[in-house]
CSV table of C-alpha atoms in Angstrom, one decimal:
chain,number,residue,atom,x,y,z
A,1,MET,CA,0.2,-0.1,0.0
A,2,SER,CA,1.5,3.3,-0.9
A,3,VAL,CA,1.3,5.9,1.9
A,4,LYS,CA,-1.0,9.0,1.1
A,5,VAL,CA,-1.1,11.6,3.8
A,6,ARG,CA,-3.1,14.9,4.2
A,7,PHE,CA,-2.6,18.6,6.3
A,8,ALA,CA,-5.5,20.6,6.0
A,9,PRO,CA,-5.7,23.9,7.8
A,10,SER,CA,-7.5,26.3,7.5
A,11,PRO,CA,-6.7,30.0,5.8
A,12,THR,CA,-8.6,31.8,9.0
A,13,GLY,CA,-5.3,32.9,9.7
A,14,LYS,CA,-1.7,32.0,10.2
A,15,LEU,CA,0.2,29.0,10.6
A,16,HIS,CA,2.1,28.7,13.3
A,17,VAL,CA,4.4,26.7,15.3
A,18,GLY,CA,2.0,23.8,16.2
A,19,ASN,CA,0.0,23.1,12.9
A,20,VAL,CA,3.1,23.1,11.7
A,21,ARG,CA,4.5,20.4,13.7
A,22,THR,CA,1.5,18.3,11.7
A,23,ALA,CA,2.3,18.9,8.8
A,24,LEU,CA,5.5,18.8,9.1
A,25,VAL,CA,5.4,14.7,10.8
A,26,ASN,CA,3.0,14.4,8.0
A,27,TRP,CA,5.4,15.3,5.3
A,28,MET,CA,8.4,13.4,6.6
A,29,PHE,CA,6.3,10.4,7.4
A,30,ALA,CA,5.3,10.4,3.4
A,31,LYS,CA,8.6,10.9,2.3
A,32,GLY,CA,10.4,8.3,5.0
A,33,GLN,CA,8.0,6.0,3.1
A,34,GLY,CA,7.7,6.9,-0.7
A,35,GLY,CA,4.3,7.9,-0.3
A,36,LYS,CA,2.2,11.5,-1.1
A,37,PHE,CA,1.5,14.3,1.3
A,38,VAL,CA,-1.4,16.1,-0.1
A,39,LEU,CA,-2.7,19.7,0.9
A,40,ARG,CA,-6.2,20.1,1.2
A,41,ILE,CA,-7.5,23.7,2.6
A,42,ASP,CA,-10.1,23.8,4.5
A,43,ASP,CA,-12.2,26.7,3.5
A,44,THR,CA,-15.9,25.7,4.2
A,45,ASP,CA,-16.4,28.8,6.4
A,46,LEU,CA,-16.5,31.0,3.5
A,47,ALA,CA,-16.9,33.7,5.2
A,48,ARG,CA,-13.7,33.7,7.8
A,49,SER,CA,-11.5,32.0,5.0
A,50,THR,CA,-9.7,34.7,2.9
A,51,PRO,CA,-7.4,34.2,-0.2
A,52,GLU,CA,-4.6,36.0,1.6
A,53,PHE,CA,-4.0,33.9,4.5
A,54,GLU,CA,-4.6,30.5,1.9
A,55,GLN,CA,-1.3,32.0,0.1
A,56,GLY,CA,0.7,32.7,3.3
A,57,ILE,CA,-0.5,29.0,3.9
A,58,GLU,CA,1.3,27.7,0.7
A,59,ASP,CA,4.0,30.4,1.4
A,60,ASP,CA,5.2,29.3,4.1
A,61,LEU,CA,4.9,25.2,3.1
A,62,THR,CA,7.0,26.3,0.2
A,63,TRP,CA,9.3,28.5,2.5
A,64,LEU,CA,10.4,25.3,5.0
A,65,GLY,CA,10.6,22.4,2.1
A,66,LEU,CA,7.1,21.3,3.1
A,67,VAL,CA,6.1,20.3,-1.1
A,68,TRP,CA,2.5,19.0,-1.3
A,69,ASP,CA,2.3,16.3,-4.0
A,70,GLU,CA,-1.7,17.4,-4.3
A,71,ARG,CA,-3.9,20.3,-3.5
A,72,TYR,CA,-7.4,20.5,-3.2
A,73,ASN,CA,-10.2,23.5,-1.8
A,74,GLN,CA,-12.5,22.2,0.1
A,75,SER,CA,-14.7,24.6,-1.2
A,76,LYS,CA,-14.5,23.9,-4.1
A,77,ARG,CA,-16.4,20.1,-3.1
A,78,PHE,CA,-19.8,21.3,-1.1
A,79,ASP,CA,-21.3,18.6,-3.6
A,80,ARG,CA,-19.8,15.5,-2.1
A,81,TYR,CA,-20.4,16.5,1.5
A,82,GLU,CA,-24.3,17.5,0.3
A,83,GLU,CA,-24.2,13.9,-1.5
A,84,ALA,CA,-22.3,12.3,1.5
A,85,ALA,CA,-24.9,14.2,4.0
A,86,ALA,CA,-28.3,12.7,2.1
A,87,ARG,CA,-26.9,9.1,1.7
A,88,LEU,CA,-26.6,9.6,6.2
A,89,LYS,CA,-30.0,10.9,6.6
A,90,ALA,CA,-31.2,8.5,4.1
A,91,SER,CA,-29.6,5.6,6.4
A,92,GLY,CA,-31.0,7.4,9.4
A,93,ARG,CA,-27.7,8.1,10.5
A,94,LEU,CA,-28.1,11.8,10.6
A,95,TYR,CA,-31.1,12.9,12.2
A,96,ALA,CA,-32.1,16.7,12.3
A,97,CYS,CA,-31.9,18.9,15.1
A,98,TYR,CA,-34.2,21.5,16.7
A,99,ASP,CA,-32.6,22.3,20.2
A,100,THR,CA,-31.6,25.7,20.0
A,101,SER,CA,-28.1,26.7,22.4
A,102,GLU,CA,-30.1,27.9,25.2
A,103,GLU,CA,-32.1,24.5,25.7
A,104,LEU,CA,-29.0,22.6,25.5
A,105,ASP,CA,-27.2,24.4,27.8
A,106,ARG,CA,-29.8,23.9,29.9
A,107,ARG,CA,-30.2,19.9,29.6
A,108,ARG,CA,-26.2,20.0,30.7
A,109,LYS,CA,-27.0,21.9,33.5
A,110,VAL,CA,-29.7,19.2,35.1
A,111,GLN,CA,-27.2,16.4,33.6
A,112,LEU,CA,-24.6,17.3,35.7
A,113,SER,CA,-26.8,18.7,39.0
A,114,ARG,CA,-27.8,15.0,38.9
A,115,GLY,CA,-24.1,13.3,37.9
A,116,LEU,CA,-25.0,12.6,35.1
A,117,PRO,CA,-22.6,12.4,32.0
A,118,PRO,CA,-23.4,16.1,29.9
A,119,ILE,CA,-24.0,14.0,26.4
A,120,TYR,CA,-26.9,14.7,24.5
A,121,ASP,CA,-30.1,12.8,25.4
A,122,ARG,CA,-31.3,12.8,21.5
A,123,ALA,CA,-34.7,14.4,22.0
A,124,ALA,CA,-34.4,15.1,18.3
A,125,LEU,CA,-35.2,11.5,17.4
A,126,GLU,CA,-38.7,11.2,18.8
A,127,LEU,CA,-39.8,14.3,17.0
A,128,THR,CA,-42.9,13.4,14.7
A,129,GLU,CA,-43.6,15.3,12.0
A,130,ALA,CA,-45.8,17.8,13.3
A,131,GLU,CA,-43.5,18.8,15.5
A,132,LYS,CA,-40.8,19.2,13.2
A,133,ALA,CA,-43.0,21.1,11.2
A,134,ALA,CA,-44.1,23.4,13.8
A,135,TYR,CA,-40.3,24.6,14.8
A,136,GLU,CA,-39.7,25.2,10.7
A,137,ALA,CA,-42.7,27.7,11.6
A,138,GLU,CA,-41.2,29.1,14.2
A,139,GLY,CA,-38.2,30.4,12.0
A,140,ARG,CA,-36.3,26.6,13.9
A,141,ARG,CA,-33.9,25.7,11.3
A,142,PRO,CA,-32.3,22.2,12.3
A,143,HIS,CA,-28.5,21.3,12.9
A,144,TRP,CA,-27.6,17.9,12.2
A,145,ARG,CA,-26.1,15.5,14.6
A,146,PHE,CA,-24.2,11.9,13.4
A,147,LYS,CA,-26.2,8.7,15.2
A,148,LEU,CA,-23.4,6.9,17.1
A,149,GLU,CA,-23.5,3.4,17.5
A,150,GLY,CA,-22.7,3.6,21.4
A,151,ARG,CA,-20.3,1.3,20.9
A,152,ARG,CA,-15.8,0.8,21.4
A,153,VAL,CA,-14.6,1.9,18.6
A,154,ALA,CA,-10.5,0.1,18.7
A,155,TRP,CA,-7.6,0.9,16.5
A,156,GLU,CA,-3.9,0.4,16.6
A,157,ASP,CA,-2.2,4.0,16.7
A,158,LEU,CA,1.0,4.5,15.6
A,159,ALA,CA,2.2,7.0,17.9
A,160,ARG,CA,0.1,5.3,20.2
A,161,GLY,CA,0.0,2.1,20.4
A,162,HIS,CA,-3.4,0.1,20.9
A,163,ALA,CA,-6.4,2.8,21.9
A,164,GLU,CA,-10.2,2.8,22.5
A,165,VAL,CA,-12.9,4.9,22.3
A,166,ASP,CA,-16.7,4.6,24.1
A,167,THR,CA,-18.6,6.2,21.7
A,168,THR,CA,-21.2,5.7,24.9
A,169,SER,CA,-19.9,8.0,26.6
A,170,MET,CA,-20.0,11.2,23.7
A,171,SER,CA,-22.7,13.8,22.7
A,172,ASP,CA,-23.5,12.4,18.6
A,173,PRO,CA,-21.7,15.0,16.9
A,174,VAL,CA,-22.9,18.2,14.9
A,175,LEU,CA,-22.2,17.6,11.5
A,176,ILE,CA,-23.7,20.2,9.3
A,177,ARG,CA,-25.4,23.7,11.3
A,178,GLU,CA,-28.4,25.4,11.6
A,179,ASP,CA,-27.3,27.9,9.2
A,180,GLY,CA,-26.4,24.8,6.4
A,181,LEU,CA,-22.1,24.6,7.3
A,182,PHE,CA,-20.8,22.1,7.8
A,183,LEU,CA,-18.6,21.5,10.0
A,184,TYR,CA,-14.9,19.8,9.9
A,185,THR,CA,-15.5,16.4,10.4
A,186,LEU,CA,-17.9,15.2,7.0
A,187,PRO,CA,-15.5,16.8,4.7
A,188,SER,CA,-12.7,15.9,6.3
A,189,VAL,CA,-14.4,12.3,6.1
A,190,VAL,CA,-15.6,12.4,2.9
A,191,ASP,CA,-11.5,14.1,1.2
A,192,ASP,CA,-10.2,11.3,3.3
A,193,ILE,CA,-12.0,9.0,1.4
A,194,ASP,CA,-12.1,9.6,-1.9
A,195,MET,CA,-8.6,10.9,-1.9
A,196,ALA,CA,-7.1,7.5,-0.7
A,197,ILE,CA,-6.2,8.7,2.3
A,198,THR,CA,-3.7,5.5,4.3
A,199,HIS,CA,-2.7,7.6,7.2
A,200,VAL,CA,-4.8,10.1,9.6
A,201,ILE,CA,-1.0,12.2,11.5
A,202,ARG,CA,-2.9,14.6,14.5
A,203,GLY,CA,-2.4,15.9,17.4
A,204,GLU,CA,-4.1,13.4,20.4
A,205,ASP,CA,-6.0,15.9,21.7
A,206,HIS,CA,-8.4,14.5,18.8
A,207,VAL,CA,-8.2,10.8,20.2
A,208,THR,CA,-11.5,11.1,21.4
A,209,ASN,CA,-12.5,12.6,17.9
A,210,THR,CA,-11.0,9.5,16.3
A,211,GLY,CA,-14.1,7.0,17.2
A,212,ALA,CA,-16.8,9.4,16.1
A,213,GLN,CA,-14.8,9.9,12.9
A,214,ILE,CA,-14.3,5.9,12.6
A,215,GLU,CA,-18.3,5.1,12.4
A,216,ILE,CA,-18.4,8.1,9.4
A,217,PHE,CA,-15.9,6.3,7.6
A,218,GLU,CA,-17.7,2.5,8.3
A,219,ALA,CA,-21.4,4.4,7.5
A,220,LEU,CA,-20.2,5.9,4.2
A,221,GLY,CA,-18.8,2.7,3.3
A,222,GLY,CA,-14.9,4.1,2.9
A,223,PRO,CA,-11.7,2.6,3.8
A,224,THR,CA,-10.8,3.9,7.4
A,225,PRO,CA,-7.4,4.7,7.4
A,226,ALA,CA,-4.6,4.5,9.8
A,227,PHE,CA,-4.6,6.9,12.5
A,228,ALA,CA,-1.6,8.4,14.6
A,229,HIS,CA,-2.3,10.5,17.4
A,230,MET,CA,1.1,12.7,18.8
A,231,PRO,CA,1.6,13.8,22.4
A,232,LEU,CA,1.3,18.2,21.9
A,233,LEU,CA,3.6,20.8,22.3
A,234,VAL,CA,4.5,22.1,25.6
A,235,GLY,CA,6.5,25.1,26.8
A,236,ALA,CA,10.3,24.5,28.2
A,237,ASP,CA,9.5,24.4,31.1
A,238,GLY,CA,6.8,21.8,31.4
A,239,GLN,CA,3.4,24.0,31.2
A,240,ALA,CA,1.0,24.5,28.5
A,241,LEU,CA,2.6,26.2,25.7
A,242,SER,CA,2.7,30.2,26.5
A,243,LYS,CA,-0.1,31.8,24.1
A,244,ARG,CA,3.0,33.8,23.2
A,245,LEU,CA,5.2,31.0,21.6
A,246,GLY,CA,2.2,28.9,20.8
A,247,SER,CA,0.9,31.4,18.3
A,248,LEU,CA,4.0,33.1,17.2
A,249,SER,CA,3.4,32.2,13.3
A,250,ILE,CA,6.2,31.1,11.0
A,251,SER,CA,6.2,34.2,8.8
A,252,GLU,CA,7.5,36.1,12.2
A,253,MET,CA,9.9,33.6,12.4
A,254,ARG,CA,11.0,33.8,9.0
A,255,ASP,CA,11.0,37.7,10.1
A,256,LEU,CA,13.2,36.9,13.2
A,257,GLY,CA,15.3,35.5,11.3
A,258,TYR,CA,15.4,31.6,12.0
A,259,GLU,CA,15.8,29.4,9.4
A,260,PRO,CA,13.7,27.1,7.5
A,261,ILE,CA,15.8,24.0,8.4
A,262,ALA,CA,16.5,25.0,11.8
A,263,ILE,CA,12.6,25.5,12.4
A,264,THR,CA,12.0,21.8,10.6
A,265,SER,CA,15.5,20.2,12.5
A,266,HIS,CA,13.2,21.8,15.8
A,267,LEU,CA,9.6,20.8,15.5
A,268,GLY,CA,11.0,17.2,13.7
A,269,ARG,CA,13.0,16.4,16.3
A,270,ILE,CA,11.6,17.5,19.7
A,271,GLY,CA,9.9,14.6,21.5
A,272,THR,CA,12.2,12.2,19.8
A,273,SER,CA,15.0,9.6,20.1
A,274,ASP,CA,16.7,11.3,17.9
A,275,PRO,CA,19.3,13.9,18.8
A,276,LEU,CA,18.1,17.3,19.1
A,277,GLU,CA,20.7,18.7,16.0
A,278,VAL,CA,20.0,20.2,13.1
A,279,GLY,CA,19.2,18.0,10.1
A,280,THR,CA,21.6,18.5,7.1
A,281,SER,CA,18.3,18.8,4.6
A,282,ILE,CA,14.4,18.4,4.9
A,283,ASP,CA,14.6,15.5,3.2
A,284,ALA,CA,17.4,14.0,5.2
A,285,LEU,CA,14.6,15.0,8.5
A,286,GLY,CA,12.0,12.9,6.0
A,287,ALA,CA,14.5,9.4,5.5
A,288,SER,CA,15.6,9.5,9.1
A,289,PHE,CA,11.5,9.5,10.7
A,290,ALA,CA,9.9,6.9,12.5
A,291,PHE,CA,7.0,6.5,14.9
A,292,SER,CA,8.6,4.3,16.8
A,293,LYS,CA,11.3,7.2,18.3
A,294,MET,CA,8.4,9.3,19.2
A,295,GLY,CA,8.1,9.7,22.9
A,296,ARG,CA,4.6,9.4,24.9
A,297,SER,CA,5.2,12.5,26.9
A,298,PRO,CA,4.4,16.3,25.8
A,299,ALA,CA,7.0,17.3,23.6
A,300,ARG,CA,8.8,20.7,24.9
A,301,TYR,CA,9.4,23.5,23.0
A,302,ASP,CA,12.1,25.0,24.5
A,303,THR,CA,13.1,28.9,21.7
A,304,ALA,CA,16.7,28.2,24.2
A,305,ASP,CA,17.2,25.4,21.7
A,306,LEU,CA,15.4,26.4,18.5
A,307,ASP,CA,18.3,29.3,18.5
A,308,ARG,CA,21.1,27.2,18.8
A,309,LEU,CA,19.9,24.9,16.1
A,310,ASN,CA,19.9,28.0,14.0
A,311,ALA,CA,22.8,29.4,14.6
A,312,GLN,CA,24.5,25.3,14.3
A,313,SER,CA,22.6,25.3,10.9
A,314,LEU,CA,24.6,29.1,9.8
A,315,HIS,CA,27.8,27.6,10.8
A,316,VAL,CA,28.0,24.5,8.4
A,317,MET,CA,26.6,26.7,5.6
A,318,ASP,CA,28.6,26.8,2.1
A,319,TYR,CA,29.9,30.1,0.6
A,320,ALA,CA,27.2,28.5,-2.4
A,321,THR,CA,24.5,28.4,-0.2
A,322,ALA,CA,25.4,31.7,1.4
A,323,ARG,CA,26.2,33.7,-1.4
A,324,PRO,CA,23.0,34.9,-3.2
A,325,ARG,CA,21.6,35.6,0.6
A,326,LEU,CA,24.9,37.9,0.9
A,327,ALA,CA,24.8,40.0,-2.4
A,328,GLU,CA,21.4,40.8,-1.3
A,329,LEU,CA,22.8,42.1,2.1
A,330,ASP,CA,25.3,43.7,0.1
A,331,ALA,CA,27.2,41.8,2.7
A,332,ASP,CA,29.4,39.6,0.2
A,333,LEU,CA,32.9,39.9,1.1
A,334,GLY,CA,34.1,36.9,-0.7
A,335,GLU,CA,34.4,33.4,0.3
A,336,ALA,CA,37.1,33.2,2.8
A,337,PHE,CA,34.9,36.4,4.6
A,338,TRP,CA,31.9,34.1,4.7
A,339,ASN,CA,34.1,31.0,6.3
A,340,GLY,CA,36.0,33.4,8.9
A,341,VAL,CA,32.9,34.6,10.7
A,342,ARG,CA,30.3,32.1,10.1
A,343,GLY,CA,31.1,30.6,13.2
A,344,ASN,CA,29.8,34.0,15.3
A,345,LEU,CA,26.1,33.8,13.5
A,346,GLN,CA,23.3,33.6,15.1
A,347,LYS,CA,20.9,35.5,12.6
A,348,PHE,CA,22.1,35.1,8.6
A,349,ALA,CA,21.2,39.2,9.1
A,350,ASP,CA,24.5,38.7,11.5
A,351,ILE,CA,26.5,39.1,8.4
A,352,VAL,CA,26.2,43.1,8.2
A,353,GLU,CA,27.6,43.9,11.3
A,354,MET,CA,30.4,41.3,10.4
A,355,ALA,CA,31.0,43.5,7.1
A,356,THR,CA,31.2,46.6,8.4
A,357,ILE,CA,33.7,45.8,10.9
A,358,VAL,CA,35.7,44.7,7.7
A,359,ARG,CA,34.9,47.9,5.4
A,360,GLY,CA,34.2,50.0,7.9
A,361,PRO,CA,32.9,52.4,8.7
A,362,VAL,CA,34.3,52.0,12.8
A,363,THR,CA,34.1,54.4,15.8
A,364,PRO,CA,37.6,52.7,17.4
A,365,VAL,CA,37.2,52.3,21.5
A,366,ILE,CA,40.2,53.8,22.8
A,367,GLU,CA,40.5,54.2,26.3
A,368,ASP,CA,44.7,54.2,26.8
A,369,ALA,CA,46.0,56.2,24.2
A,370,ALA,CA,49.5,55.8,25.4
A,371,PHE,CA,48.7,52.0,24.6
A,372,ALA,CA,47.0,52.6,21.3
A,373,ALA,CA,50.4,54.8,20.1
A,374,ALA,CA,52.2,51.6,20.9
A,375,ALA,CA,50.5,49.7,18.8
A,376,LEU,CA,50.6,51.9,15.6
A,377,ALA,CA,54.2,51.6,16.2
A,378,ALA,CA,54.4,48.5,16.5
A,379,LEU,CA,52.1,47.5,13.2
A,380,PRO,CA,54.1,45.6,10.6
A,381,GLU,CA,54.1,46.9,7.2
A,382,THR,CA,53.2,43.8,5.4
A,383,ILE,CA,49.2,42.5,6.1
A,384,ASP,CA,49.0,38.4,5.3
A,385,GLU,CA,48.0,35.9,7.3
A,386,THR,CA,50.7,36.3,10.4
A,387,LEU,CA,49.7,39.5,11.2
A,388,TRP,CA,47.8,39.3,14.3
A,389,PRO,CA,49.9,36.3,15.8
A,390,VAL,CA,53.4,38.6,14.8
A,391,TRP,CA,51.5,42.0,15.9
A,392,THR,CA,50.1,41.0,18.9
A,393,ASN,CA,53.7,39.6,20.0
A,394,ALA,CA,55.4,43.0,19.2
A,395,VAL,CA,53.0,44.9,21.2
A,396,LYS,CA,53.4,42.6,24.4
A,397,GLU,CA,56.5,43.4,23.8
A,398,ALA,CA,56.7,47.4,23.7
A,399,THR,CA,53.9,47.7,26.6
A,400,GLY,CA,54.0,44.6,28.7
A,401,ALA,CA,50.5,43.8,28.3
A,402,LYS,CA,49.3,40.1,27.9
A,403,GLY,CA,46.7,38.2,27.8
A,404,LYS,CA,42.8,39.7,28.2
A,405,ALA,CA,45.0,43.3,29.1
A,406,LEU,CA,46.5,43.3,26.0
A,407,PHE,CA,43.9,41.4,23.6
A,408,MET,CA,40.9,43.2,24.0
A,409,PRO,CA,41.9,46.8,24.0
A,410,LEU,CA,43.0,46.0,20.4
A,411,ARG,CA,39.6,44.3,19.3
A,412,MET,CA,38.0,47.2,20.8
A,413,MET,CA,40.1,49.5,18.1
A,414,ILE,CA,40.2,47.7,15.8
A,415,THR,CA,36.6,46.9,15.7
A,416,GLY,CA,34.6,48.8,18.1
A,417,GLN,CA,33.0,45.7,20.0
A,418,GLN,CA,34.3,43.6,22.9
A,419,HIS,CA,33.0,40.5,20.7
A,420,GLY,CA,33.3,39.1,18.1
A,421,PRO,CA,34.6,36.2,15.1
A,422,ASP,CA,38.6,35.3,15.8
A,423,MET,CA,41.2,38.6,15.0
A,424,ALA,CA,43.3,36.5,13.4
A,425,THR,CA,40.7,35.8,10.5
A,426,LEU,CA,39.8,39.7,10.4
A,427,ALA,CA,42.6,41.5,10.6
A,428,PRO,CA,44.0,40.9,7.2
A,429,MET,CA,40.4,41.9,6.1
A,430,ILE,CA,39.9,44.6,7.4
A,431,GLY,CA,44.1,45.7,5.8
A,432,ARG,CA,46.7,48.2,7.2
A,433,GLU,CA,44.8,51.6,5.9
A,434,ARG,CA,41.9,51.0,8.1
A,435,ILE,CA,43.6,50.0,11.0
A,436,VAL,CA,45.9,52.3,11.0
A,437,ARG,CA,43.3,55.3,11.2
A,438,ARG,CA,41.3,53.7,13.3
A,439,LEU,CA,45.0,53.5,16.3
A,440,LYS,CA,44.6,56.9,15.3
A,441,GLY,CA,40.6,57.4,16.9
A,442,GLU,CA,39.4,58.2,13.6
A,443,THR,CA,36.4,56.2,12.1
A,444,ALA,CA,37.1,54.1,9.6
């Protein structure tokens, strides 16, 4: 059986770390199995869905490297959902309910006060045609519920092992609202059948829903896919993911300077037995993925890990890959420059500051004019790769300074900063003329 999975985001907002993790695991599983990844836009809510958010979803997935093999819009498939609903109505599995939200709320409160589970009592099944007509005359429109069989539904979950849900403990799910809008469940099942989806991979918060959905698959006569319910993300402290982190969109992360491979390596490996290191490529992540590596505990989302992986991805980036981006930032000073400073980058945009250190203008920081004069006097005429060790030894002889007292003032005078790339690499690139001017206290 060829593997086929789907990611079905709603174009009512931006992609964030939670749903991108779902997309990523689906993509990795499919690609690792030589299967297909389907992008299915859940735009059945026509009032809230927008073309801008839809385009944003495509842009974000493309930027991350999660390229899809097939693409669909659910808004173009209403006829299929109507057909499925008609079949379920004809078989008695989809029934009209005229209860208002206020009436349902009152019943739930009564059930709770009596120590009963607050599930729908199926009162609508007892309605006569005359009672239904009376409700219609009042202006009420029905919502439609799927009649559960009330049994233990079991499946072998790829992430959780054996799983069971007792549908007697659940309310019959609403599949169609009173305004005629299809809720997520029915279109999802119909599409999974029509598109031959073999595996449904999502968060463990959907486990209970799966019991009802399996009954719908069976009621429609379609094959039931395999399921995998992943542990959810939590913050670094083990608590629920904070609103700030949980709602951080991929486009915002891109604007903050995070690399795609750092994001995918982080989201793809947290909560697994794989080492939390940056992958060599998105394809390599897919090839190494297995549900057997996924733990049962919640996956900890720690931005410190993401920052580390982001820096790691830059430290190993070759010049050919970096060059077009360096050119965009007007910071392409050659391969030697890139190789010399990349190990100090946290975000790619940091390269602009590195380039400024080399070509200026830099305002030097001179705290000891006599030390600066001695350094200038000791500066060799010939500038090559031996400059830094030769020069620092000469300054040490002339001033008696050593260690931090020697190297820090020189760095501050030449770069204007206390920290940065290896001076043995930078100094020859800066060149004698700029070094001389900066030692004299000039901005150069």
